[in-house]
PDB file of C-alpha atoms in Angstrom:
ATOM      1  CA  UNK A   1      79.609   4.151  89.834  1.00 50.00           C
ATOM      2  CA  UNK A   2      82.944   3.749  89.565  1.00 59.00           C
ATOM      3  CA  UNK A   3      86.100   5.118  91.607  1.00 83.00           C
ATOM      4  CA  UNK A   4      84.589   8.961  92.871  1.00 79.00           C
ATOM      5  CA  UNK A   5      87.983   9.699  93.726  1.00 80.00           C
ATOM      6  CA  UNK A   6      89.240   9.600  90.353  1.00 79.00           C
ATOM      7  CA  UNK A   7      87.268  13.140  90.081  1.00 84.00           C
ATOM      8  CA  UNK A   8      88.909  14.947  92.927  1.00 80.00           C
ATOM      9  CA  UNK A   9      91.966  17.151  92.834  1.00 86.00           C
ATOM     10  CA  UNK A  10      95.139  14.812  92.557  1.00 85.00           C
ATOM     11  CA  UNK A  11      97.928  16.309  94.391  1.00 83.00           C
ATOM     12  CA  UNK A  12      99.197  16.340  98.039  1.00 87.00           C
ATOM     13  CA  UNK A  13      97.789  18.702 100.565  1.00 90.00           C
ATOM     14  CA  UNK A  14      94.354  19.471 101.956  1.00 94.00           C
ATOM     15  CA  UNK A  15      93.857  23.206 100.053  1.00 96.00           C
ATOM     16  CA  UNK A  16      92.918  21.819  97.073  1.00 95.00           C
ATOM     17  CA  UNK A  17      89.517  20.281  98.493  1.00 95.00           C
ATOM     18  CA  UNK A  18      89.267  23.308 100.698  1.00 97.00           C
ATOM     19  CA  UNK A  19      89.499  25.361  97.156  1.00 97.00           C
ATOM     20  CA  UNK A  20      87.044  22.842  95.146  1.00 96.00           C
ATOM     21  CA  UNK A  21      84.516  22.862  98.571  1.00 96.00           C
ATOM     22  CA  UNK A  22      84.354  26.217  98.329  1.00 97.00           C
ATOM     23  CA  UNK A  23      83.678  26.925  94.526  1.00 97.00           C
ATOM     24  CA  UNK A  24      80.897  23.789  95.011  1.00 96.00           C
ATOM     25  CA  UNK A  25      79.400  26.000  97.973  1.00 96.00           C
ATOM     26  CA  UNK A  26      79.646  29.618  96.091  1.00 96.00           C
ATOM     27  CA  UNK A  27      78.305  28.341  92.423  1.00 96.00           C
ATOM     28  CA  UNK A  28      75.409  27.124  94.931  1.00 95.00           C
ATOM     29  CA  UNK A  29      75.284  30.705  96.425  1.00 94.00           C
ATOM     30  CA  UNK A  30      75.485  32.036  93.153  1.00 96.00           C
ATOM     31  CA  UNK A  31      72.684  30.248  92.081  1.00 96.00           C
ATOM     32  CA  UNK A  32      70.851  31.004  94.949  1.00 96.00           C
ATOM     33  CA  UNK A  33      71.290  34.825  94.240  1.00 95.00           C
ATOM     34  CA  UNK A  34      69.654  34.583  91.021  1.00 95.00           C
ATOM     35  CA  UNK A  35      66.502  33.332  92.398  1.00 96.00           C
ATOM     36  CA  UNK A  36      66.511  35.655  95.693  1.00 94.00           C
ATOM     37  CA  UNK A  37      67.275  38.732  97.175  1.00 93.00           C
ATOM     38  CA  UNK A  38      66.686  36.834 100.870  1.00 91.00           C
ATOM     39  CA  UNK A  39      70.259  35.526 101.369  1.00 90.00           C
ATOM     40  CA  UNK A  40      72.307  38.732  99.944  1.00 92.00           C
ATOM     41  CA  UNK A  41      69.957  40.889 102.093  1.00 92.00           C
ATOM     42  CA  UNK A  42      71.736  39.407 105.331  1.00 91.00           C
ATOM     43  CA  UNK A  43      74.820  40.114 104.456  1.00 92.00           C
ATOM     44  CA  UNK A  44      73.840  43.531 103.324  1.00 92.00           C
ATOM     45  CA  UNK A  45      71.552  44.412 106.101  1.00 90.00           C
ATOM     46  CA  UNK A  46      72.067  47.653 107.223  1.00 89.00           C
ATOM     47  CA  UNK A  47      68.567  49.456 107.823  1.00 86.00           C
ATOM     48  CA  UNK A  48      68.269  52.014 105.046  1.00 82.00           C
ATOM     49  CA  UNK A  49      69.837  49.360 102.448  1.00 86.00           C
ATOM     50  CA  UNK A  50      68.012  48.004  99.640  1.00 90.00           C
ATOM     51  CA  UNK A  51      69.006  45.225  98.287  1.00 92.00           C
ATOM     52  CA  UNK A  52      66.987  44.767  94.677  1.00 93.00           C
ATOM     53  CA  UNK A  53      67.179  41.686  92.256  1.00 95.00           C
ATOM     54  CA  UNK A  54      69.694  43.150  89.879  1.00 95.00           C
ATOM     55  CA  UNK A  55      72.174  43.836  93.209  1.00 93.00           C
ATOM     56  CA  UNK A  56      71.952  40.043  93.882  1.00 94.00           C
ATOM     57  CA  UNK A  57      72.634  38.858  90.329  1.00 96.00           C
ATOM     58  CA  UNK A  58      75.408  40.992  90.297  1.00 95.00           C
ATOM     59  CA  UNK A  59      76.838  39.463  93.696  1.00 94.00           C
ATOM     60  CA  UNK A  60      75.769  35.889  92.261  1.00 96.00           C
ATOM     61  CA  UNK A  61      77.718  36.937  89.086  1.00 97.00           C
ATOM     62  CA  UNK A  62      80.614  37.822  90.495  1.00 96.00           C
ATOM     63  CA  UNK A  63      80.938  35.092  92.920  1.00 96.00           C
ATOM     64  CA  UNK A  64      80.348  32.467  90.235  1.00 97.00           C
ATOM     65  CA  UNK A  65      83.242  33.816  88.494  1.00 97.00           C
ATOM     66  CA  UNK A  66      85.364  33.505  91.304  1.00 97.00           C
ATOM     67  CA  UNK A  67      84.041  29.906  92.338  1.00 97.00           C
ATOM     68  CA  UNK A  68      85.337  28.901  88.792  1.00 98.00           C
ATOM     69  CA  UNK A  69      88.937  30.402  89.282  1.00 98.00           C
ATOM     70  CA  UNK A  70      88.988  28.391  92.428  1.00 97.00           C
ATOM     71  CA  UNK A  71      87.797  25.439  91.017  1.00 97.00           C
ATOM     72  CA  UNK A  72      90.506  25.711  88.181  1.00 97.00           C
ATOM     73  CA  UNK A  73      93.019  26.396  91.531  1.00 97.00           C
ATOM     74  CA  UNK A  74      91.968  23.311  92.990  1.00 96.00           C
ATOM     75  CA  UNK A  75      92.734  21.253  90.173  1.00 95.00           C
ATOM     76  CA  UNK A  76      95.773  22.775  89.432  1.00 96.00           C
ATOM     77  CA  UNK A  77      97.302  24.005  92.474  1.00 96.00           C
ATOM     78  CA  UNK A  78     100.559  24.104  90.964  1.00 96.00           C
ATOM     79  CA  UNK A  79     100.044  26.543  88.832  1.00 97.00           C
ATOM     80  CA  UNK A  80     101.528  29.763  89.963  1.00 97.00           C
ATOM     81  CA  UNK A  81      99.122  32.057  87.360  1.00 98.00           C
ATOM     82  CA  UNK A  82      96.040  30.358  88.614  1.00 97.00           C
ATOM     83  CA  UNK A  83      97.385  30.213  92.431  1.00 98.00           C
ATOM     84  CA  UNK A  84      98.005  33.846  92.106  1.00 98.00           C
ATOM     85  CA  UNK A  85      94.513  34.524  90.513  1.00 98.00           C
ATOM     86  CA  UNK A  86      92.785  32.652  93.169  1.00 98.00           C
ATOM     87  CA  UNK A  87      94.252  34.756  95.852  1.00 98.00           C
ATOM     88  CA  UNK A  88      93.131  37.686  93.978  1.00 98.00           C
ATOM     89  CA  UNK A  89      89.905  36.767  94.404  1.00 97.00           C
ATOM     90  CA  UNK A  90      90.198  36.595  98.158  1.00 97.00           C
ATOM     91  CA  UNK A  91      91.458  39.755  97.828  1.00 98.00           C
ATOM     92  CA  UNK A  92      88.505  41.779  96.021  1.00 97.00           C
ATOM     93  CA  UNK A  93      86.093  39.779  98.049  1.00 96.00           C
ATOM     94  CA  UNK A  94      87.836  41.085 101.383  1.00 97.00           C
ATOM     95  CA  UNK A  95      88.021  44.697  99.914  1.00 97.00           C
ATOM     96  CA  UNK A  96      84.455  44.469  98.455  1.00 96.00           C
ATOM     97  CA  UNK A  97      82.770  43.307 102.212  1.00 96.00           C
ATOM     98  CA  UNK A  98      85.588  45.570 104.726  1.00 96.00           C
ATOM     99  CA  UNK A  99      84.313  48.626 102.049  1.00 97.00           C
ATOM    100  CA  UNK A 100      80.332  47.720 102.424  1.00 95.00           C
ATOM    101  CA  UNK A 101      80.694  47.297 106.394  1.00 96.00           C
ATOM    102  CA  UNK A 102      83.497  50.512 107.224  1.00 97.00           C
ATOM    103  CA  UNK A 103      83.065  52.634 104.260  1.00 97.00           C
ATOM    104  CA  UNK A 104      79.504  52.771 102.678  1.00 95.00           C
ATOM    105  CA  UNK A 105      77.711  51.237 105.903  1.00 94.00           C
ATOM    106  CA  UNK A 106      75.568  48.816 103.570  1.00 94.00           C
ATOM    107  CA  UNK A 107      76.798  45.775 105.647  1.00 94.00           C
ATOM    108  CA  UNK A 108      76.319  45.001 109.398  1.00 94.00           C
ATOM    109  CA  UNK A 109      78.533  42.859 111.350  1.00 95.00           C
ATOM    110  CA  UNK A 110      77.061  40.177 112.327  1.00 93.00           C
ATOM    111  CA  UNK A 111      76.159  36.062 110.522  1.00 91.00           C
ATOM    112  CA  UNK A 112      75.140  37.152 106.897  1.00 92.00           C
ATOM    113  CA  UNK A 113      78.607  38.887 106.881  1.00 95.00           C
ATOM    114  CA  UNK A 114      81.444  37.170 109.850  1.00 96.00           C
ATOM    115  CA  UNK A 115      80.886  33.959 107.293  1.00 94.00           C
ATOM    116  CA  UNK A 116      82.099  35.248 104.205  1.00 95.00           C
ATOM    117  CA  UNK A 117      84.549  36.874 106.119  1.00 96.00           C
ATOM    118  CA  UNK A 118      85.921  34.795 108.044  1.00 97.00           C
ATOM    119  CA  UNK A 119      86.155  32.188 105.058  1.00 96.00           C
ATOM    120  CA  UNK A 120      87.960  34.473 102.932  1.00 96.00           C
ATOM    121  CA  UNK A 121      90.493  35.454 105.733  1.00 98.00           C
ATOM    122  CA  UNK A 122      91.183  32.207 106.279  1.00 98.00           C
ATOM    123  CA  UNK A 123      91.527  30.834 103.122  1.00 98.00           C
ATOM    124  CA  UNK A 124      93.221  33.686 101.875  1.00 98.00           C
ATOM    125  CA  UNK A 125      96.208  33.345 104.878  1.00 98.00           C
ATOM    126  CA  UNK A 126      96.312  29.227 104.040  1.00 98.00           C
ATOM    127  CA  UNK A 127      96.733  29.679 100.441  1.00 97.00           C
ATOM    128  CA  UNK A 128      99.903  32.985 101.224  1.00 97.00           C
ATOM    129  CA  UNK A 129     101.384  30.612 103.831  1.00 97.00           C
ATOM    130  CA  UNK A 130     101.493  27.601 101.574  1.00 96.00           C
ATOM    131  CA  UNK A 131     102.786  29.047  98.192  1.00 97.00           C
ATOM    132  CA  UNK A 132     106.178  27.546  98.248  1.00 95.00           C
ATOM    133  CA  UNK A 133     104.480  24.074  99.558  1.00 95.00           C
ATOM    134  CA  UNK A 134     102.082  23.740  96.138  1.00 94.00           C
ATOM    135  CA  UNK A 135     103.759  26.289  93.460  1.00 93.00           C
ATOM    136  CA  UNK A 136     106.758  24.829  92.177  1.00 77.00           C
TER     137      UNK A 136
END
């Protein structure tokens, strides 16, 4: 089997495996999307929204494009381009969920959306704070 650890991210710091856990758990949401509506439609779960098929392989679509940016962040965290591009996509998800909930009302507070929240929040403060610790 070999040394496992040989496949992780190789420099110092904790982000990195935050940034690779994440893309692992979203390219298994992604996936997810494309074979049902049930896990978008809690996230998007105001009454009077529909949430079709082609609405969650959108989602699924978009969030397996930003799991891959991550990923390519967590292997090269040093990277300013990719840092910065990984950010980004903390940034559209944000905008994307705080528009759904305040704006269009297509989103109700509560667990489908506080998770992806709350994970993007976070992440996206850790990776701001820590720019000058990883980009070089």
């Amino acid at each position: 089997m070999g040394n496992m650890t040989s496949y992780l991210p190789q420099n110092e710091g904790y982000l990195q495996y935050w940034l690779l856990l994440l893309s692992v758990v979203s390219i298994g949401n992604s996936v997810q999307s494309y074979l049902t509506t049930s896990y978008t439609r809690r996230v998007y779960s105001a009454p009077e929204t529909t949430v079709t098929p082609l609405h969650a392989r959108t989602f699924g679509t978009y969030t397996a494009l930003a799991s891959i940016i991550r990923l390519y962040a967590a292997y090269n965290i040093t990277n300013p381009m990719l840092y910065q591009l990984a950010i980004w996509t903390y940034i559209v998800a944000l905008g994307h969920f705080y528009s759904e909930w305040l704006v269009f009302g297509t989103a109700r507070w509560g667990k489908g959306l506080a998770g992806p929240v709350i994970i993007s929040v976070s992440s996206l403060a850790w990776m701001v704070m820590q720019w000058g610790v990883y980009v070089r």
